[in-house]
mmCIF file of C-alpha atoms in Angstrom:
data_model
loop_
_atom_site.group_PDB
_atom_site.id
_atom_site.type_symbol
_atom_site.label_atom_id
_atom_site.label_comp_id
_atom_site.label_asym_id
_atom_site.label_seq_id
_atom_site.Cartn_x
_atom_site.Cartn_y
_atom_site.Cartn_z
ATOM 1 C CA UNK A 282 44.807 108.856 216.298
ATOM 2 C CA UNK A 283 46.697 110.484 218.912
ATOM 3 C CA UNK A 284 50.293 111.087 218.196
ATOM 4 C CA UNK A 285 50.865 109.909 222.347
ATOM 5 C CA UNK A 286 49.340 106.687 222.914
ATOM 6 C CA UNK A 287 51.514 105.345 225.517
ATOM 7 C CA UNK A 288 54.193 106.977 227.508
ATOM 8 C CA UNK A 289 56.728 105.217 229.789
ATOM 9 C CA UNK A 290 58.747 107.474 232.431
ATOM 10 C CA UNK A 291 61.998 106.928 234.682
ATOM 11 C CA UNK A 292 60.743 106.688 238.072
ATOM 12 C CA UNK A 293 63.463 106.822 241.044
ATOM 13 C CA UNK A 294 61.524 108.770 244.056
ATOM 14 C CA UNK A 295 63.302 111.788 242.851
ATOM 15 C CA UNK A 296 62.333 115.068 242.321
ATOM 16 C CA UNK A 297 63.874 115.061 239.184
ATOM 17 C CA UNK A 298 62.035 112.071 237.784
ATOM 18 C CA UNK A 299 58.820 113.390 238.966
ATOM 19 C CA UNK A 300 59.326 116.290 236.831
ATOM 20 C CA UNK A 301 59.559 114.079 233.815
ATOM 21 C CA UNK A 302 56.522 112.704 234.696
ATOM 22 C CA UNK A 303 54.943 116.000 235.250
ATOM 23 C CA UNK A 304 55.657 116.981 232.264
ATOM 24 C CA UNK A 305 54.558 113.346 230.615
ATOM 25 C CA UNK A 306 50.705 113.353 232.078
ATOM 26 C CA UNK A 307 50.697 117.467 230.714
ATOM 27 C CA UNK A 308 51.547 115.747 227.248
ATOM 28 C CA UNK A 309 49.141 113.084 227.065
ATOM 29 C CA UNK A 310 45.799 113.218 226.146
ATOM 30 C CA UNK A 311 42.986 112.113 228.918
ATOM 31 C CA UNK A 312 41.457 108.862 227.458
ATOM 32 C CA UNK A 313 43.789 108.821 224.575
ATOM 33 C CA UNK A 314 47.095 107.559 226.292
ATOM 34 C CA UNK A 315 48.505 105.978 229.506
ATOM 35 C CA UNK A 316 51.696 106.144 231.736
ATOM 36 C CA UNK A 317 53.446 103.357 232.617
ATOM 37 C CA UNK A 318 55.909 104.057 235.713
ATOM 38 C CA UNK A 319 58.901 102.331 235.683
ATOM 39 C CA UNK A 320 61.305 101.668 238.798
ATOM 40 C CA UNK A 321 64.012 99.831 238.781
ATOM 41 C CA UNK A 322 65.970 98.089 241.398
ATOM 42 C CA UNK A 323 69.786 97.635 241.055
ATOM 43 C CA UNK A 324 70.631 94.065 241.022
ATOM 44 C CA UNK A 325 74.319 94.840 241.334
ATOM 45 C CA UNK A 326 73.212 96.262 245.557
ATOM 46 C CA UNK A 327 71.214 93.384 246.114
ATOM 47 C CA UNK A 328 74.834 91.550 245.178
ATOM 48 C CA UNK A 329 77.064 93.452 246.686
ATOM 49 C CA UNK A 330 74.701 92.762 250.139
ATOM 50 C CA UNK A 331 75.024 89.260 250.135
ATOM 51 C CA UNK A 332 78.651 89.527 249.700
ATOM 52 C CA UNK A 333 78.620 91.969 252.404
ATOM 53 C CA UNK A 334 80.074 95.000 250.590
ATOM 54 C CA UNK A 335 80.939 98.235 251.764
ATOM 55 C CA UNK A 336 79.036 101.012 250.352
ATOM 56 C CA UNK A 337 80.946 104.087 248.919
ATOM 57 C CA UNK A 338 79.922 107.659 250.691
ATOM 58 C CA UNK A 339 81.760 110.493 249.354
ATOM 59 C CA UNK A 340 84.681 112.252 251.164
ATOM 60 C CA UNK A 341 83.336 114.198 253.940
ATOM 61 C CA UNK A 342 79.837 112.742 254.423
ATOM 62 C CA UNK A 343 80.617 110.379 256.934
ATOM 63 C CA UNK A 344 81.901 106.703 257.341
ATOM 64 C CA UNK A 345 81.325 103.740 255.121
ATOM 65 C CA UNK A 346 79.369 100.953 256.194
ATOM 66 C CA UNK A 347 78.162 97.435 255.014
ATOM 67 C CA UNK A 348 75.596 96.828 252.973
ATOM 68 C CA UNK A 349 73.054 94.295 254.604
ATOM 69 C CA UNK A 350 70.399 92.452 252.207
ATOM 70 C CA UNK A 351 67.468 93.626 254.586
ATOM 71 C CA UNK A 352 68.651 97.621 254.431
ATOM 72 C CA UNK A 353 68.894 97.260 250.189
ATOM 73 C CA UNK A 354 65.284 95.628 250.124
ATOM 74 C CA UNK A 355 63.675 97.997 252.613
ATOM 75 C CA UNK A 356 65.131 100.748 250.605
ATOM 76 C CA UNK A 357 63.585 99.335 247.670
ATOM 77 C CA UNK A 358 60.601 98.655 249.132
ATOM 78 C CA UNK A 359 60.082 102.567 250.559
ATOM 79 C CA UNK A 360 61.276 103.628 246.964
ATOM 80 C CA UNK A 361 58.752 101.602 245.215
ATOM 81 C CA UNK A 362 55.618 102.855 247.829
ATOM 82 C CA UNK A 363 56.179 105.702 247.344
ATOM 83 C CA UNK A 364 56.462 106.253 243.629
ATOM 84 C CA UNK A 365 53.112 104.392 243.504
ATOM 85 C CA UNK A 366 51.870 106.707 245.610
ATOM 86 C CA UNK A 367 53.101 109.927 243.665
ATOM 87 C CA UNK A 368 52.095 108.142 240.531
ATOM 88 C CA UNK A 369 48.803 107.680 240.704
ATOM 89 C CA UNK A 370 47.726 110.580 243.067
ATOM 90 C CA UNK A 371 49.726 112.942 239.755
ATOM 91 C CA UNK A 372 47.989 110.731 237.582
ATOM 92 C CA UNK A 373 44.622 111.119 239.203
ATOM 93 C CA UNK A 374 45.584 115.079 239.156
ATOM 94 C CA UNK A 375 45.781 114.713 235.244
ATOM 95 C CA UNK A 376 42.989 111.885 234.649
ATOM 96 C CA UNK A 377 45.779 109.577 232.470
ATOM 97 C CA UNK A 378 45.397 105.687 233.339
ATOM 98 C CA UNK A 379 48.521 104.954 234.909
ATOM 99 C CA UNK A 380 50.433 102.154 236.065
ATOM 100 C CA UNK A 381 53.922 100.976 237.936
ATOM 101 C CA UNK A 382 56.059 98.354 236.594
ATOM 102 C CA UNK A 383 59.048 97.192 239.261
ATOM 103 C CA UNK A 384 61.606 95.711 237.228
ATOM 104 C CA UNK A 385 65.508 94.465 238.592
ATOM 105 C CA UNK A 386 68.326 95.324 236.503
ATOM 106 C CA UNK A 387 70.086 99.158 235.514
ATOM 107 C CA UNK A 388 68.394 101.730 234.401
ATOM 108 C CA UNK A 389 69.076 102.049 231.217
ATOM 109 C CA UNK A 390 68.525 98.765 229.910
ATOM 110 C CA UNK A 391 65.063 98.524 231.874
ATOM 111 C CA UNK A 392 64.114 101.658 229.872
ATOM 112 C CA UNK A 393 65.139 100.530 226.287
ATOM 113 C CA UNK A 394 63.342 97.691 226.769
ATOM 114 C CA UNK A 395 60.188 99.002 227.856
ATOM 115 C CA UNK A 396 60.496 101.372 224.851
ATOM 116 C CA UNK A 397 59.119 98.733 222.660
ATOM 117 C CA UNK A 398 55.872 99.508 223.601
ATOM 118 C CA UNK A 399 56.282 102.829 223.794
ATOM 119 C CA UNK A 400 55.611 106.524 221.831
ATOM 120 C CA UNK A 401 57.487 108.227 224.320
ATOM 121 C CA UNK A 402 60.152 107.541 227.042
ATOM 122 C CA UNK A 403 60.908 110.104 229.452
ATOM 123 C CA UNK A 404 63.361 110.441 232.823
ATOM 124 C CA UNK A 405 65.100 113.332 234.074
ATOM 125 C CA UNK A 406 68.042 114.741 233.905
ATOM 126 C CA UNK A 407 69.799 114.751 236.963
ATOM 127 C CA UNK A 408 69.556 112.484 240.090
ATOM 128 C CA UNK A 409 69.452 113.822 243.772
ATOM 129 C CA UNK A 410 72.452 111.690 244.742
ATOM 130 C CA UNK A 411 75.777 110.843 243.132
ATOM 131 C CA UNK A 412 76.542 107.598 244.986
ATOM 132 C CA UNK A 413 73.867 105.371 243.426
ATOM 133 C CA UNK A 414 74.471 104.416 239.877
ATOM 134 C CA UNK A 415 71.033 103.455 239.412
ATOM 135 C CA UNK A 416 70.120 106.837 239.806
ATOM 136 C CA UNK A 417 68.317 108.464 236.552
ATOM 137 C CA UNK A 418 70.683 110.782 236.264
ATOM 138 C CA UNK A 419 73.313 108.736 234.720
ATOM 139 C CA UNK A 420 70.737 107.206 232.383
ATOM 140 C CA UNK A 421 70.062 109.810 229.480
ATOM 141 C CA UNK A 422 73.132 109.270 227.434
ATOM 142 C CA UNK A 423 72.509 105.770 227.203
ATOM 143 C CA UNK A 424 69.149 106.216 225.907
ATOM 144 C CA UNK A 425 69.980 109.231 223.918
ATOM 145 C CA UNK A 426 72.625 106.760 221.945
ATOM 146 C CA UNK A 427 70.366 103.589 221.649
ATOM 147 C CA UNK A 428 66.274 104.494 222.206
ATOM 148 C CA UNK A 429 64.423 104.014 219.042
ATOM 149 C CA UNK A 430 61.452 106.194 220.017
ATOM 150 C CA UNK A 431 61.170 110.047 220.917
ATOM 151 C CA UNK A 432 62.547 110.499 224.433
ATOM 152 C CA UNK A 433 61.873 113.659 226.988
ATOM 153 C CA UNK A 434 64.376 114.793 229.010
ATOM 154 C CA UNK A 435 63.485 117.083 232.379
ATOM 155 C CA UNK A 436 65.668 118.976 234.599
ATOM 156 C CA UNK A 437 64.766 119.257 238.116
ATOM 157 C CA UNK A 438 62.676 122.333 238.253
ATOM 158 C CA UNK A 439 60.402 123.218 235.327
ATOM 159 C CA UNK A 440 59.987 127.301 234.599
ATOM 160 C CA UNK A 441 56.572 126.504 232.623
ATOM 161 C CA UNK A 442 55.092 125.002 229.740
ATOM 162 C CA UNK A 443 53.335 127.825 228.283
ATOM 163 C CA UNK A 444 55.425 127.888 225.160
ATOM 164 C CA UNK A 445 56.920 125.503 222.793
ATOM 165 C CA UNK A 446 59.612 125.927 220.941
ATOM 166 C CA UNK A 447 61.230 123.468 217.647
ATOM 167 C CA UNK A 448 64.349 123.503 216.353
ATOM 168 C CA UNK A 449 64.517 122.714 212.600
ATOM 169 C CA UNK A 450 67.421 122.611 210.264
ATOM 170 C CA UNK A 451 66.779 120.963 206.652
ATOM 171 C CA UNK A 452 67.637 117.963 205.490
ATOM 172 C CA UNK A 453 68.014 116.843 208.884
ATOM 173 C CA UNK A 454 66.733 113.375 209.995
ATOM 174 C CA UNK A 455 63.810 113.421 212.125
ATOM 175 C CA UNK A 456 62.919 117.283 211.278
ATOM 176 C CA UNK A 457 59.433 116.226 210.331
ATOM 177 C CA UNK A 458 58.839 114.233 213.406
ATOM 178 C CA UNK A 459 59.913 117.167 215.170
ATOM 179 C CA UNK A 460 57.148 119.447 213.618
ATOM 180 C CA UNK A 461 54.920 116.064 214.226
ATOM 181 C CA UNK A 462 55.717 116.756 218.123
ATOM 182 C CA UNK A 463 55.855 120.257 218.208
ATOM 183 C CA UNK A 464 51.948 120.262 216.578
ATOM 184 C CA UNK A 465 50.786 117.780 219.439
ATOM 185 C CA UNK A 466 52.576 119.482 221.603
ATOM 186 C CA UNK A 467 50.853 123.147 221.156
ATOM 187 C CA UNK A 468 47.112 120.842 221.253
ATOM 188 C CA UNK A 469 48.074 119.493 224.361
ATOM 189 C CA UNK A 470 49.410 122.653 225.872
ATOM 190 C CA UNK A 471 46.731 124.619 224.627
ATOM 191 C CA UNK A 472 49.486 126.850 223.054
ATOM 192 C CA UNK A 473 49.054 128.153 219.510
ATOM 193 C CA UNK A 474 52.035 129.909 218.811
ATOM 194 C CA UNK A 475 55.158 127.527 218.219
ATOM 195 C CA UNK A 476 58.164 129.209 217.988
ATOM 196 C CA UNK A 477 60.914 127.500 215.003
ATOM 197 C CA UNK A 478 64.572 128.475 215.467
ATOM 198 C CA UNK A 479 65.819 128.210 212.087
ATOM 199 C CA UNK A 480 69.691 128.446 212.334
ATOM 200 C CA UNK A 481 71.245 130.955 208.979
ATOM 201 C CA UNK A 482 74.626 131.652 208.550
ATOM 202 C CA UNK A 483 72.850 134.702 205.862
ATOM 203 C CA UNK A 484 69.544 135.752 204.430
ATOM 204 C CA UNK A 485 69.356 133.339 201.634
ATOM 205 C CA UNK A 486 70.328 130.844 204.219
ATOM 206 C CA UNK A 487 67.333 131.456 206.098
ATOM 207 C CA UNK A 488 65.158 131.900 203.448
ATOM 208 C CA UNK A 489 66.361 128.219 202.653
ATOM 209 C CA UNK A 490 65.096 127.357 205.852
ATOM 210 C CA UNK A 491 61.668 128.933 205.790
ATOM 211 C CA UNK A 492 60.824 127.499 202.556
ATOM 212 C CA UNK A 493 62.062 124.001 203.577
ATOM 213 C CA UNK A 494 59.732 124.209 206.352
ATOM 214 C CA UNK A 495 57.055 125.451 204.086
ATOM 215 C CA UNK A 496 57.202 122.234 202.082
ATOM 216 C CA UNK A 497 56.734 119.947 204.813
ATOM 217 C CA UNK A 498 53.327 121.077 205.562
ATOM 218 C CA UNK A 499 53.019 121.579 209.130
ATOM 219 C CA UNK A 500 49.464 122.037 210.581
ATOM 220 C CA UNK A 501 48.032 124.886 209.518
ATOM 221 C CA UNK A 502 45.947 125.516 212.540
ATOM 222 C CA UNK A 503 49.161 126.671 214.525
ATOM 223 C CA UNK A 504 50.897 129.585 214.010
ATOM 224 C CA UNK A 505 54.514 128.880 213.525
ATOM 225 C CA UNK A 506 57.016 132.173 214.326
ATOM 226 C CA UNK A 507 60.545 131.527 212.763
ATOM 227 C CA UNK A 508 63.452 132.779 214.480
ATOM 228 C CA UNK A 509 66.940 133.014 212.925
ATOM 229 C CA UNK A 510 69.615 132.041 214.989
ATOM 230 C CA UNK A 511 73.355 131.383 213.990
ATOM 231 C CA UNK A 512 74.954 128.627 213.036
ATOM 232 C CA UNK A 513 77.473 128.704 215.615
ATOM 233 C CA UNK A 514 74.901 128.448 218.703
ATOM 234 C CA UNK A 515 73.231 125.563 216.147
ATOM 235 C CA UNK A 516 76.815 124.122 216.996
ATOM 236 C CA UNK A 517 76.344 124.857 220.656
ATOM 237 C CA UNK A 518 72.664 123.231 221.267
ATOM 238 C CA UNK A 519 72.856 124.426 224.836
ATOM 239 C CA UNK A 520 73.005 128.055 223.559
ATOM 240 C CA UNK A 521 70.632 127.882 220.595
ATOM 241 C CA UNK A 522 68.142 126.173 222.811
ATOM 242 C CA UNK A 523 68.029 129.073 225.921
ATOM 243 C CA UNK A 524 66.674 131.443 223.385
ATOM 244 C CA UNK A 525 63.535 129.210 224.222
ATOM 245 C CA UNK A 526 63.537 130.632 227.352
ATOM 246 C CA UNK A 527 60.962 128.646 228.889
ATOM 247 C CA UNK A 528 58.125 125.919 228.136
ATOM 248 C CA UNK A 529 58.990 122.791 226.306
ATOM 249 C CA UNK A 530 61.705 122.407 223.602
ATOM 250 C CA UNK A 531 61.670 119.583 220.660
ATOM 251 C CA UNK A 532 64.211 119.208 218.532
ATOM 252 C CA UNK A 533 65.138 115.820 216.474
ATOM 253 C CA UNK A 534 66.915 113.014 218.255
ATOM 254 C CA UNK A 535 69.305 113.258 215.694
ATOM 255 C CA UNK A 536 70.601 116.847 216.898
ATOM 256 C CA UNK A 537 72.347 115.191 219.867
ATOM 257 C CA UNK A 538 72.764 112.419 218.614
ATOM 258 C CA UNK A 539 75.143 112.552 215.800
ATOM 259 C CA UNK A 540 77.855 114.624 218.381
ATOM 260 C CA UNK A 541 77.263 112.765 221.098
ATOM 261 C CA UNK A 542 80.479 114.070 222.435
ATOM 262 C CA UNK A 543 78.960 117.360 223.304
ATOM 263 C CA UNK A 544 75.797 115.232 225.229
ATOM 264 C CA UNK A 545 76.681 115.954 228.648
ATOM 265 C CA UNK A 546 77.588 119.543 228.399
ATOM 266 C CA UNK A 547 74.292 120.342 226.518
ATOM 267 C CA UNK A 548 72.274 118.106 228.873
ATOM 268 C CA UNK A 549 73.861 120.580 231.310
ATOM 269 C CA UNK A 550 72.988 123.657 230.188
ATOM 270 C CA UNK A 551 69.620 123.238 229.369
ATOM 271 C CA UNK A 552 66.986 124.610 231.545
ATOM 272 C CA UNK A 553 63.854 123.516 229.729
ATOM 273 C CA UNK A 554 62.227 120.139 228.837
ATOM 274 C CA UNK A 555 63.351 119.097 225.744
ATOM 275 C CA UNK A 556 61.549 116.095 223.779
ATOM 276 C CA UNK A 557 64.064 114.853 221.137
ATOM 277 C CA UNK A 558 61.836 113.570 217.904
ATOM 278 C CA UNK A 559 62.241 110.230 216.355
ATOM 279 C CA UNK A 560 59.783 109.288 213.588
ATOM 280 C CA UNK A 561 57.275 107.497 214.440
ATOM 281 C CA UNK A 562 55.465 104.798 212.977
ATOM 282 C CA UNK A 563 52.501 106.640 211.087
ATOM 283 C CA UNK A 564 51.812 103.616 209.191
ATOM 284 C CA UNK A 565 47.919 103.329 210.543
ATOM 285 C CA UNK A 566 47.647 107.319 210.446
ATOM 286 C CA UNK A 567 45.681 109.076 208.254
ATOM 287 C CA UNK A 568 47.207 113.120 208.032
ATOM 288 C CA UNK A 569 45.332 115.444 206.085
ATOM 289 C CA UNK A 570 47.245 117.868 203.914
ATOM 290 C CA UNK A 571 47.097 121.360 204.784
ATOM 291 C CA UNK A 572 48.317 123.984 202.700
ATOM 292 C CA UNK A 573 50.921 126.966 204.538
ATOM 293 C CA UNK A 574 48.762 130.155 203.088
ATOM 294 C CA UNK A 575 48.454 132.707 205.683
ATOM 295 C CA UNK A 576 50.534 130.541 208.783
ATOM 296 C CA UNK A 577 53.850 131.976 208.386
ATOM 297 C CA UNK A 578 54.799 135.246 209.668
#
């Protein structure tokens, strides 16, 4: 059964959001998953247009005026065309089943709920504009805190996906859901080699590491290169992470989100897609056991 079964991604006519779902459709499996688009219109414009509100434009970018009911809904309107469009002609690209859900409400809370259903949520990092609050961009650290499924996070412009790339520390929670992702993730990709950053203050350290990974089993069929990094860049996600240097990252949810403190700068320096693991329900799955002869190096 495929790890990626249904996928639901941030839509907001950005580029940034298209990215995510870029990324998304490379991830799932033709015939084995679908998309489901999701746009959401702020219902906090549509009230400050009946109540004739001004809307804010930053210093510099010109003069203020009211909002009017038919501007907001012909804005919403346009939006929602045209991520339909891009949807399903970038679904059509990928042959995924896709679909577009409209929803009113924030962001956020639109996204958590349609999680329910979900493997996967993903939405990008950044917005193209700072003066909408529904923009995506403001929605990652909400999700990050609450979701209760793996999430992706993309920044605007994606170097590649030849590579993946896992960070694993033991005894962490969700480090075997991370393997679980990186594993799908190198099928999809068509990528064998998955780079581990193992993070060792000393040798034994990191020979703690390696054999912790050994014991979980990871699929044989893909051959998993350790790399030692330091503890302190551990501490600085950001930093651990660019050794990645391109192609998608996956780490456990749990990396961010037990300082979520440091969430925005890290979000901020990273360059690459980054899928945050949560464990899945594997209830109905069946994995084999594999043995770890011969996969290490």
């Amino acid at each position: 059964m495929s790890l990626l079964r249904h996928a639901v991604v941030g839509l907001d006519g950005s580029r940034t959001s298209e990215s995510a779902l870029t990324v998304t459709l490379h991830l799932v499996q033709p015939g084995l998953g679908r998309v489901t688009g999701c746009y959401v219109e702020d219902a906090s414009l549509r009230r400050a247009a009946r109540l004739g509100s001004t809307r804010a434009v930053p210093a510099g970018r010109g003069t203020a005026v009211p909002l009017s009911t038919r501007h907001v809904e012909r804005s919403f309107q346009d939006t929602t065309d045209y991520v339909r469009w891009r949807l399903n002609e970038l679904a059509h690209t990928y042959s995924v089943d896709a679909e577009l859900q409209s929803v009113e409400g924030r962001a956020a809370s639109a996204l958590l709920e349609a999680e329910r259903t979900a493997d996967l949520v993903a939405v990008g990092m950044q917005g193209t504009t700072n003066d909408h609050r529904y923009r995506l961009g403001h929605t990652p650290l909400a999700l990050i805190r609450e979701a209760k499924c793996s999430l992706l996070m993309s920044p605007r412009h994606v170097p590649g996906l030849n590579h993946v790339t896992v960070y694993f520390s033991e005894g962490s929670d969700g480090a075997a859901a991370a393997l679980q992702w990186a594993t799908y993730a190198s099928y999809a990709l068509h990528v064998r080699r998955v780079r581990v950053l193992l993070p060792a203050a000393d040798d034994a350290a990191y020979a703690r590491q390696r054999e912790s990974l050994r014991q979980l089993r990871p699929a044989a069929d893909v051959l998993w290169q350790p790399v030692r990094c330091t503890p302190l860049a551990a501490q600085r996600p950001g930093t651990a992470l660019h050794r990645a240097l391109d192609g998608l990252v996956v780490a456990p949810l749990s990396f961010v989100r037990d300082d979520v403190a440091s969430v925005r700068a890290f979000l901020h320096e990273l360059q690459q897609p980054l899928l945050l693991a949560r464990q899945p329900d594997v209830s109905s799955q069946q994995r084999p056991q594999i043995g770890m002869s011969a996969v290490m190096q």
